[in-house]
Coordinates of C-alpha atoms in Angstrom, one line a residue:
M1 CA -43.6 69.8 -71.4
S2 CA -41.7 73.0 -72.8
L3 CA -43.7 75.0 -75.7
E4 CA -40.3 74.3 -78.0
A5 CA -40.6 70.3 -77.3
E6 CA -44.6 71.0 -78.0
S7 CA -44.0 72.9 -81.4
Q8 CA -41.4 70.6 -82.5
K9 CA -43.9 67.6 -82.1
E10 CA -46.7 69.3 -84.0
Y11 CA -44.8 71.0 -86.9
K12 CA -43.0 68.3 -88.8
D13 CA -42.4 68.5 -92.9
P14 CA -45.6 68.7 -94.5
E15 CA -45.5 65.7 -96.6
N16 CA -45.7 63.8 -93.5
V17 CA -48.0 65.4 -91.6
V18 CA -50.0 62.8 -89.4
V19 CA -52.9 64.3 -88.4
Q20 CA -53.2 63.8 -84.4
D21 CA -54.8 67.3 -83.3
V22 CA -57.0 68.9 -85.9
E23 CA -56.8 71.9 -84.1
N24 CA -53.5 72.6 -85.6
V25 CA -53.3 70.8 -88.8
Y26 CA -54.6 73.2 -92.0
R27 CA -57.3 71.3 -94.1
P28 CA -57.3 68.0 -91.7
D29 CA -59.9 66.2 -93.8
V30 CA -57.6 66.5 -97.1
D31 CA -54.9 63.8 -98.0
I32 CA -51.9 65.2 -99.2
S33 CA -49.5 62.3 -99.5
G34 CA -49.9 61.9 -103.2
V35 CA -48.3 65.1 -103.7
D36 CA -44.8 64.8 -105.6
E37 CA -43.0 67.9 -103.9
R38 CA -40.4 68.0 -106.7
K39 CA -42.5 68.2 -109.6
L40 CA -44.6 70.9 -107.6
M41 CA -42.4 73.0 -106.7
R42 CA -41.1 73.3 -110.3
R43 CA -44.6 74.0 -111.6
I44 CA -44.7 77.0 -108.9
D45 CA -41.3 78.4 -110.0
W46 CA -42.5 78.4 -113.3
H47 CA -46.0 80.0 -112.3
V48 CA -44.2 82.8 -109.9
V49 CA -40.7 83.4 -110.5
P50 CA -40.3 84.1 -114.5
W51 CA -43.0 87.1 -114.9
L52 CA -42.3 88.5 -111.7
A53 CA -38.5 88.9 -113.0
V54 CA -40.2 90.5 -116.6
L55 CA -41.9 93.1 -114.4
Y56 CA -38.8 94.2 -112.4
L57 CA -36.8 94.4 -115.4
L58 CA -39.0 96.4 -116.8
N59 CA -39.6 98.7 -113.5
F60 CA -35.8 99.0 -113.1
L61 CA -35.3 100.0 -117.3
D62 CA -38.0 102.6 -117.0
R63 CA -36.9 103.9 -113.8
G64 CA -33.4 104.2 -114.6
N65 CA -33.7 105.4 -118.7
I66 CA -33.7 108.7 -117.7
G67 CA -29.7 108.8 -116.9
N68 CA -29.4 107.3 -120.7
A69 CA -31.2 109.9 -122.1
K70 CA -29.2 112.5 -120.7
L71 CA -26.0 111.3 -122.7
Y72 CA -28.5 111.7 -125.5
G73 CA -28.8 115.4 -125.2
M74 CA -32.2 115.4 -122.9
T75 CA -31.1 117.8 -120.6
E76 CA -30.0 120.3 -123.5
D77 CA -33.3 119.9 -125.5
L78 CA -35.2 120.7 -122.7
H79 CA -33.5 123.6 -121.5
I80 CA -32.6 122.5 -118.1
T81 CA -29.8 122.9 -115.8
D82 CA -27.8 120.2 -114.3
K83 CA -29.3 121.0 -110.7
Q84 CA -33.0 120.8 -111.9
Y85 CA -32.0 117.3 -113.5
L86 CA -31.0 116.4 -110.4
V87 CA -34.3 117.9 -108.8
A88 CA -36.3 115.6 -111.2
L89 CA -34.6 112.6 -110.0
T90 CA -35.3 113.5 -106.7
V91 CA -39.0 114.1 -106.5
F92 CA -39.4 110.6 -108.2
F93 CA -38.6 109.2 -104.5
F94 CA -41.0 110.9 -102.3
P95 CA -44.3 109.1 -103.5
Y96 CA -42.2 106.1 -104.5
S97 CA -40.8 105.9 -100.7
L98 CA -43.7 107.0 -98.8
L99 CA -46.7 104.8 -100.4
E100 CA -45.0 101.7 -100.6
P101 CA -46.4 100.6 -96.9
P102 CA -49.9 101.2 -97.8
S103 CA -49.4 99.7 -100.9
N104 CA -48.3 96.4 -99.4
L105 CA -51.2 96.4 -97.3
A106 CA -53.6 96.8 -100.4
L107 CA -52.2 93.9 -102.3
K108 CA -52.7 91.8 -99.1
R109 CA -56.7 92.9 -99.3
L110 CA -56.6 92.6 -103.4
R111 CA -55.6 89.8 -105.8
P112 CA -51.9 90.7 -106.9
S113 CA -52.6 90.2 -110.4
M114 CA -55.2 93.0 -110.0
W115 CA -52.8 95.2 -108.1
L116 CA -49.7 95.1 -109.3
S117 CA -51.3 95.2 -113.0
F118 CA -52.8 98.3 -112.4
I119 CA -49.8 100.0 -111.3
M120 CA -48.0 98.5 -113.6
L121 CA -50.0 100.1 -116.6
V122 CA -49.9 103.6 -114.9
W123 CA -46.3 103.9 -114.8
G124 CA -46.3 102.2 -118.6
I125 CA -48.2 105.3 -119.4
A126 CA -46.4 107.9 -117.6
M127 CA -43.1 106.6 -119.0
T128 CA -44.3 107.1 -122.2
L129 CA -45.3 110.7 -121.7
H130 CA -41.7 111.2 -120.9
G131 CA -41.1 111.0 -124.5
V132 CA -43.2 113.7 -125.4
V133 CA -42.6 116.4 -122.5
T134 CA -41.4 119.6 -123.6
N135 CA -40.3 121.3 -120.3
Y136 CA -39.1 121.2 -116.9
A137 CA -42.2 121.2 -115.4
G138 CA -43.8 118.7 -117.6
L139 CA -40.9 116.1 -116.7
V140 CA -40.9 116.4 -112.9
G141 CA -44.7 116.1 -112.6
L142 CA -44.4 112.7 -114.3
R143 CA -41.6 111.8 -112.4
V144 CA -44.1 112.4 -109.6
L145 CA -46.7 110.2 -111.5
L146 CA -43.9 107.3 -112.2
G147 CA -43.2 107.4 -108.2
L148 CA -46.6 107.1 -107.4
A149 CA -47.4 104.4 -109.5
E150 CA -43.8 102.3 -109.3
A151 CA -44.3 102.2 -105.3
G152 CA -45.9 99.2 -105.0
L153 CA -44.1 97.1 -107.6
Y154 CA -40.8 96.0 -105.7
P155 CA -42.0 95.4 -101.8
G156 CA -44.9 93.8 -103.2
I157 CA -43.0 91.4 -105.4
V158 CA -41.0 90.5 -101.9
F159 CA -43.9 90.0 -100.2
Y160 CA -45.9 88.3 -102.7
M161 CA -43.2 85.5 -103.3
S162 CA -42.6 85.1 -99.5
C163 CA -46.1 84.2 -98.9
W164 CA -45.2 81.2 -101.7
Y165 CA -41.6 79.9 -100.4
K166 CA -39.7 78.4 -97.3
S167 CA -37.3 80.8 -95.5
N168 CA -34.5 78.5 -97.1
E169 CA -36.2 78.6 -100.5
L170 CA -36.9 82.3 -100.7
G171 CA -33.2 83.7 -101.3
S172 CA -32.5 81.4 -104.3
R173 CA -35.7 82.8 -106.2
V174 CA -35.5 86.1 -105.4
G175 CA -31.8 86.2 -106.5
V176 CA -32.9 85.0 -110.0
F177 CA -36.0 87.6 -109.9
F178 CA -33.9 90.3 -109.0
S179 CA -31.2 89.5 -111.3
S180 CA -33.6 91.3 -114.1
A181 CA -32.5 94.3 -112.3
T182 CA -28.9 93.5 -113.4
I183 CA -30.2 92.6 -116.8
A184 CA -32.2 95.7 -117.1
G185 CA -28.8 97.9 -116.4
A186 CA -27.0 96.1 -119.4
F187 CA -29.7 95.8 -121.4
S188 CA -30.4 99.3 -120.7
G189 CA -27.2 100.8 -122.0
L190 CA -27.8 98.5 -125.0
L191 CA -31.0 99.6 -125.9
A192 CA -30.3 103.3 -125.3
A193 CA -27.4 102.9 -128.0
A194 CA -29.4 101.2 -130.7
I195 CA -32.8 103.0 -130.1
H196 CA -30.7 106.6 -130.5
N197 CA -30.3 105.4 -134.1
M198 CA -34.1 106.7 -134.6
D199 CA -32.8 109.8 -133.6
G200 CA -35.0 112.4 -136.3
V201 CA -38.0 109.9 -137.2
G202 CA -41.3 111.5 -136.7
G203 CA -39.3 115.1 -135.8
K204 CA -38.3 113.7 -132.1
P205 CA -34.7 113.3 -131.0
G206 CA -33.2 109.8 -130.0
W207 CA -33.4 110.3 -126.0
A208 CA -37.6 110.9 -126.7
W209 CA -38.0 107.4 -128.4
I210 CA -36.1 105.7 -125.2
F211 CA -39.2 106.6 -123.1
I212 CA -41.7 106.4 -125.8
L213 CA -40.9 102.7 -126.8
E214 CA -39.8 101.2 -123.6
G215 CA -43.1 102.9 -121.7
L216 CA -45.4 101.0 -124.6
V217 CA -44.0 97.6 -124.0
T218 CA -44.5 98.1 -120.1
V219 CA -48.3 99.0 -120.7
V220 CA -48.5 95.6 -123.6
C221 CA -46.9 93.6 -120.4
A222 CA -49.4 95.3 -117.5
L223 CA -52.3 94.2 -119.9
A224 CA -50.9 90.6 -119.9
S225 CA -50.0 90.8 -116.4
F226 CA -54.0 90.6 -115.7
F227 CA -54.1 87.1 -116.9
I228 CA -50.9 85.7 -116.3
L229 CA -49.9 86.6 -112.6
S230 CA -51.5 84.2 -110.4
D231 CA -52.7 85.1 -106.6
F232 CA -51.7 84.0 -102.9
P233 CA -51.6 79.6 -102.2
D234 CA -54.8 79.5 -100.9
T235 CA -56.5 80.9 -104.1
A236 CA -54.0 80.1 -107.1
K237 CA -56.1 79.0 -110.0
F238 CA -53.0 77.1 -111.0
L239 CA -53.3 74.6 -108.2
T240 CA -55.5 71.9 -107.1
E241 CA -57.2 72.1 -103.6
T242 CA -54.6 69.3 -102.3
E243 CA -51.9 71.5 -103.9
R244 CA -53.0 74.5 -102.3
V245 CA -53.2 72.8 -98.8
W246 CA -49.9 71.0 -99.5
V247 CA -48.3 74.1 -100.0
I248 CA -50.0 75.8 -96.8
R249 CA -49.0 73.3 -94.6
R250 CA -45.3 73.3 -95.7
L251 CA -45.0 77.0 -95.2
Q252 CA -46.7 76.8 -91.7
A253 CA -44.4 74.0 -90.5
D254 CA -41.7 76.8 -91.6
M255 CA -43.2 79.0 -89.1
K256 CA -45.3 81.1 -91.5
F257 CA -48.6 80.0 -89.6
S258 CA -50.6 82.7 -91.2
A259 CA -50.3 81.1 -94.4
G260 CA -53.9 79.7 -94.3
G261 CA -55.0 83.4 -94.1
E262 CA -55.3 86.2 -91.6
K263 CA -57.5 89.1 -90.9
F264 CA -56.2 92.6 -90.4
K265 CA -55.7 94.3 -87.3
M266 CA -54.3 97.3 -86.5
K267 CA -52.0 95.7 -83.9
Y268 CA -50.1 94.0 -86.4
V269 CA -48.9 97.6 -87.4
W270 CA -48.2 98.4 -83.9
Q271 CA -46.0 95.3 -83.7
T272 CA -44.2 96.2 -86.7
I273 CA -43.3 100.0 -85.4
T274 CA -42.5 98.8 -81.7
D275 CA -40.1 95.6 -83.1
W276 CA -35.9 96.6 -82.8
K277 CA -35.9 94.1 -85.9
T278 CA -37.9 96.4 -88.5
W279 CA -35.7 99.5 -87.5
L280 CA -32.4 97.5 -88.0
A281 CA -33.8 96.1 -91.1
M282 CA -34.5 99.7 -92.2
G283 CA -30.6 100.4 -91.8
I284 CA -29.8 97.2 -94.0
Y285 CA -31.9 98.3 -96.8
M286 CA -30.6 102.0 -96.5
G287 CA -27.3 100.6 -96.9
F288 CA -28.2 99.0 -100.0
D289 CA -30.9 100.9 -101.5
G290 CA -28.8 104.5 -101.1
P291 CA -26.0 103.0 -103.4
L292 CA -28.3 100.7 -105.5
F293 CA -30.0 104.0 -107.0
A294 CA -26.6 106.0 -107.4
F295 CA -24.9 103.3 -109.3
S296 CA -27.9 102.5 -111.6
L297 CA -28.5 106.4 -112.4
F298 CA -24.9 107.1 -112.5
T299 CA -23.0 104.6 -113.8
P300 CA -22.6 105.7 -117.9
T301 CA -22.0 109.5 -116.5
I302 CA -18.8 108.1 -114.6
I303 CA -17.9 105.6 -116.9
N304 CA -18.5 108.6 -119.3
Q305 CA -16.7 111.1 -117.2
L306 CA -13.8 108.5 -117.3
G307 CA -12.7 109.6 -120.8
Y308 CA -15.4 107.5 -122.8
K309 CA -18.1 108.8 -125.3
A310 CA -21.7 108.2 -124.6
T311 CA -22.3 105.4 -126.6
A312 CA -19.0 103.8 -125.4
A313 CA -19.7 104.3 -121.8
N314 CA -23.6 102.9 -122.3
L315 CA -21.9 99.6 -123.9
L316 CA -19.0 99.5 -120.9
S317 CA -21.6 99.5 -118.7
V318 CA -23.0 96.0 -120.1
P319 CA -20.2 93.6 -118.8
V320 CA -20.4 95.4 -115.4
Y321 CA -24.1 94.7 -114.7
A322 CA -23.6 91.4 -116.2
W323 CA -20.9 90.3 -113.6
A324 CA -23.6 92.0 -110.8
C325 CA -26.1 89.4 -112.8
I326 CA -23.4 86.4 -112.2
M327 CA -23.1 87.5 -108.3
T328 CA -26.7 88.1 -107.7
V329 CA -27.8 84.7 -108.7
V330 CA -24.7 82.6 -107.1
I331 CA -25.3 84.4 -103.7
G332 CA -29.0 83.9 -103.7
F333 CA -28.3 79.7 -104.0
L334 CA -25.2 80.4 -101.8
G335 CA -27.6 81.8 -98.7
D336 CA -30.4 79.5 -99.2
R337 CA -27.6 76.3 -98.8
V338 CA -25.4 77.8 -96.1
K339 CA -27.8 79.2 -94.1
T340 CA -25.8 82.0 -92.7
R341 CA -27.2 85.1 -94.4
A342 CA -25.4 87.7 -91.4
W343 CA -21.7 86.5 -93.0
I344 CA -22.8 87.0 -96.4
N345 CA -23.9 90.5 -96.0
L346 CA -21.0 91.4 -94.0
G347 CA -18.8 90.0 -96.6
L348 CA -20.7 92.1 -99.3
F349 CA -21.2 95.3 -97.6
G350 CA -17.0 94.6 -96.8
S351 CA -16.7 94.3 -100.3
G352 CA -18.3 97.4 -101.5
L353 CA -16.4 99.5 -99.1
V354 CA -13.4 98.2 -100.5
G355 CA -14.9 99.3 -104.2
Y356 CA -15.7 102.6 -103.1
I357 CA -12.3 103.4 -101.1
I358 CA -11.0 102.7 -104.5
L359 CA -13.0 105.1 -106.5
I360 CA -12.5 107.5 -104.4
C361 CA -8.3 107.4 -103.9
S362 CA -8.2 106.2 -107.8
K363 CA -7.0 108.7 -110.3
N364 CA -6.8 105.9 -112.8
P365 CA -9.5 105.2 -115.1
S366 CA -8.9 101.5 -115.7
L367 CA -8.5 101.0 -111.6
S368 CA -12.0 103.1 -111.1
Y369 CA -13.9 100.7 -113.9
F370 CA -12.1 97.7 -111.9
A371 CA -13.7 99.1 -108.8
V372 CA -17.1 99.5 -110.3
Y373 CA -17.1 96.0 -110.6
L374 CA -16.3 95.5 -107.0
A375 CA -19.2 97.8 -106.4
A376 CA -21.8 96.1 -108.4
S377 CA -20.9 92.7 -106.8
S378 CA -21.5 94.4 -103.7
I379 CA -24.2 96.0 -104.3
Y380 CA -26.7 93.9 -105.9
P381 CA -26.3 90.5 -104.3
T382 CA -27.0 91.9 -101.0
I383 CA -30.3 92.9 -101.6
P384 CA -31.6 89.2 -102.1
N385 CA -29.7 87.8 -99.4
S386 CA -31.1 90.3 -97.4
V387 CA -34.5 90.1 -98.1
A388 CA -34.6 86.3 -97.6
W389 CA -33.1 87.3 -93.9
V390 CA -35.5 90.0 -93.1
S391 CA -38.8 88.1 -94.6
S392 CA -37.7 84.5 -92.8
N393 CA -37.7 86.4 -89.6
V394 CA -40.8 87.8 -89.3
E395 CA -44.1 85.7 -88.8
G396 CA -47.7 86.8 -89.6
S397 CA -48.4 88.4 -93.3
Y398 CA -49.9 91.5 -92.5
K399 CA -46.7 92.1 -90.1
R400 CA -44.2 90.8 -93.0
S401 CA -45.9 92.9 -95.6
A402 CA -45.4 95.8 -93.3
V403 CA -42.1 95.5 -92.0
L404 CA -40.7 95.1 -95.9
A405 CA -42.9 97.8 -96.8
M406 CA -41.6 99.9 -94.5
A407 CA -37.6 98.9 -94.9
I408 CA -38.2 99.2 -98.8
G409 CA -39.8 102.4 -98.4
W410 CA -37.0 103.8 -96.3
G411 CA -34.2 102.5 -98.1
N412 CA -35.9 103.8 -101.5
L413 CA -36.3 107.2 -99.5
N414 CA -32.3 107.3 -99.3
G415 CA -32.2 107.5 -102.9
A416 CA -33.7 110.7 -102.8
V417 CA -30.1 111.4 -100.9
T418 CA -28.0 109.6 -103.5
S419 CA -29.5 110.7 -106.7
N420 CA -28.0 114.0 -106.0
V421 CA -24.5 113.1 -105.0
Y422 CA -22.8 112.8 -108.2
R423 CA -22.8 116.8 -109.0
A424 CA -21.5 117.8 -112.7
V425 CA -18.9 120.0 -110.8
D426 CA -17.5 117.0 -109.0
K427 CA -16.2 115.4 -112.3
P428 CA -14.4 113.5 -113.4
W429 CA -13.8 111.6 -110.0
Y430 CA -16.7 112.3 -107.9
R431 CA -15.4 112.0 -104.7
L432 CA -18.0 113.6 -102.9
G433 CA -20.8 111.2 -104.4
H434 CA -18.3 108.1 -104.0
G435 CA -17.8 109.0 -99.8
I436 CA -21.4 109.3 -99.4
V437 CA -22.4 106.4 -100.8
L438 CA -19.2 104.7 -98.7
A439 CA -21.1 105.8 -95.3
Y440 CA -24.2 104.3 -96.6
I441 CA -22.6 100.9 -97.3
A442 CA -20.7 101.3 -93.7
I443 CA -24.4 101.9 -92.6
G444 CA -25.8 98.7 -93.9
W445 CA -22.5 96.6 -92.4
L446 CA -23.0 98.0 -88.6
C447 CA -27.0 97.2 -89.1
S448 CA -26.5 93.9 -90.4
L449 CA -24.0 93.1 -87.4
G450 CA -26.4 94.8 -85.0
Y451 CA -29.3 92.5 -86.9
Y452 CA -27.5 89.4 -86.0
L453 CA -26.7 90.1 -82.4
Y454 CA -29.5 90.6 -81.7
L455 CA -31.0 87.4 -83.3
R456 CA -28.6 85.4 -81.9
R457 CA -29.3 86.8 -78.4
E458 CA -32.8 87.0 -78.5
N459 CA -32.5 82.9 -80.0
A460 CA -30.4 82.2 -76.9
A461 CA -33.1 83.8 -74.3
R462 CA -35.9 81.7 -75.8
E463 CA -34.0 78.6 -75.6
K464 CA -33.6 79.0 -71.7
G465 CA -37.4 79.3 -71.3
E466 CA -37.2 83.5 -70.6
R467 CA -39.1 83.9 -73.0
D468 CA -41.8 81.0 -72.3
E469 CA -46.0 82.2 -71.8
V470 CA -48.1 80.8 -69.5
I471 CA -50.5 78.2 -71.3
D472 CA -53.3 76.8 -70.1
G473 CA -53.1 73.1 -69.2
V474 CA -49.4 73.1 -70.0
E475 CA -46.8 72.8 -67.0
N476 CA -43.8 74.6 -67.9
K477 CA -41.5 75.9 -65.3
H478 CA -40.4 78.5 -67.3
A479 CA -43.1 80.1 -68.2
R480 CA -43.6 84.0 -66.8
E481 CA -47.2 85.6 -67.0
E482 CA -45.3 88.8 -68.3
N483 CA -44.6 86.9 -71.7
G484 CA -48.3 86.7 -71.8
H485 CA -51.2 84.2 -70.6
F486 CA -53.0 82.3 -73.4
T487 CA -55.5 79.5 -73.7
S488 CA -53.3 77.5 -76.1
I489 CA -50.4 77.1 -77.7
E490 CA -52.4 78.0 -80.9
A491 CA -53.7 80.8 -79.5
A492 CA -50.0 82.4 -78.1
R493 CA -48.9 81.5 -81.7
S494 CA -51.5 83.5 -83.5
E495 CA -50.9 86.3 -81.2
K496 CA -47.4 86.9 -81.0
G497 CA -45.9 85.8 -84.3
D498 CA -42.3 85.9 -84.3
Q499 CA -42.3 87.2 -80.6
W500 CA -43.8 83.9 -79.7
S501 CA -41.5 81.5 -77.7
G502 CA -41.5 78.7 -79.8
F503 CA -40.3 80.5 -82.8
R504 CA -36.7 80.6 -83.6
Y505 CA -35.2 83.4 -85.8
S506 CA -32.5 82.6 -88.9
L507 CA -29.1 83.5 -88.5

């Protein structure tokens, strides 16, 4: 019997599991026949997704509000040059990117409710202090601290959600969660325009109150998160013991065999580094994260330089982000339904290429403003689709956390580049900046194509039996010693993760 047939025999939908081999069923002593799937998944959604969306909204709002503050005279009041402003933006990304992998490992070892709440509290305090800074050195120091604190949130949330949902459910949930980033973009402009009316209150300029008020809201939400955030499925307090078993069995039936628990081993880090998928995933993330930071930091400035005043520029960015929000949610649900995320990625990156080509060539403000919509509808929806695609093709909770952290960290590190591409000397059309962002999107398109071709070739090889391991007691004419020799299928699956011959990649 082939390993694939054996695997299909053992893993059925968890609602219908019949315990035949206690070695391969999580908690075989627990009867899950009475669990109502629709009702329980709705409850899980309400406990997991909404609060994470709130946290990421605050994260994105706090990270990008410096762009709004700049329009209201921050650089003039602090007596910093355009080059110094770009340096202040850049230094944020180095700690933000480099600390993401260790932060994800810390999240796995600690409780999400503790780790995510703690880092949120630190960045809320850092954001509040932006409002009392008086010089360039203070601004740079606070941007570094903000990068240190914010590093763990996004990769941590993505990994955390992948521990709750099947691969064909993750895209829509990440889409809803990530839509908060587009809401933050729209809300940022409206909020900045409103808060600026406090100019002079307490002897502080309007831009300072943007930082102070938004930072204090983050601090309050961080304290609430200690009590609101749930932990992983096997320990979540809002689930009964039977419901925890049901969730873990359905994840294992979706090839997330480590859902029942996994001990950290250094080999998982090595597997991550030596896996070609990791490096292609990093290229995909580079393709949308670089443009994302450039877009979120400079959209008000770009619109401002097209001939609109500061408040008008902030307000005109609102419908752009509203459109991006709609597209993000639609693509998230579409990806879960059609289950061909590669073609969605290629199409979205393609529309981004068109948008930035128009921005490079256009000298018409109205046409350029239209191209901004194309760019937004490309950059933002690509993120949840790529997150779901990459995470569904990595098995092993520690390996998945490391892959996501490396990919997201590398993508965010490129924010250090794209936060410097829109120079004041290039206004009003910023063709150099648009050209660099165009190159990033092209890299994302090529890496998405390479990722798809690699997965398709590997699936074909496994269908032919070319990756079959030698399993004691299992007759298999395709089995090869170079693929590994194991005492049982369970041992092969646990040891090799997504490299196991019975694992199938999603395209």
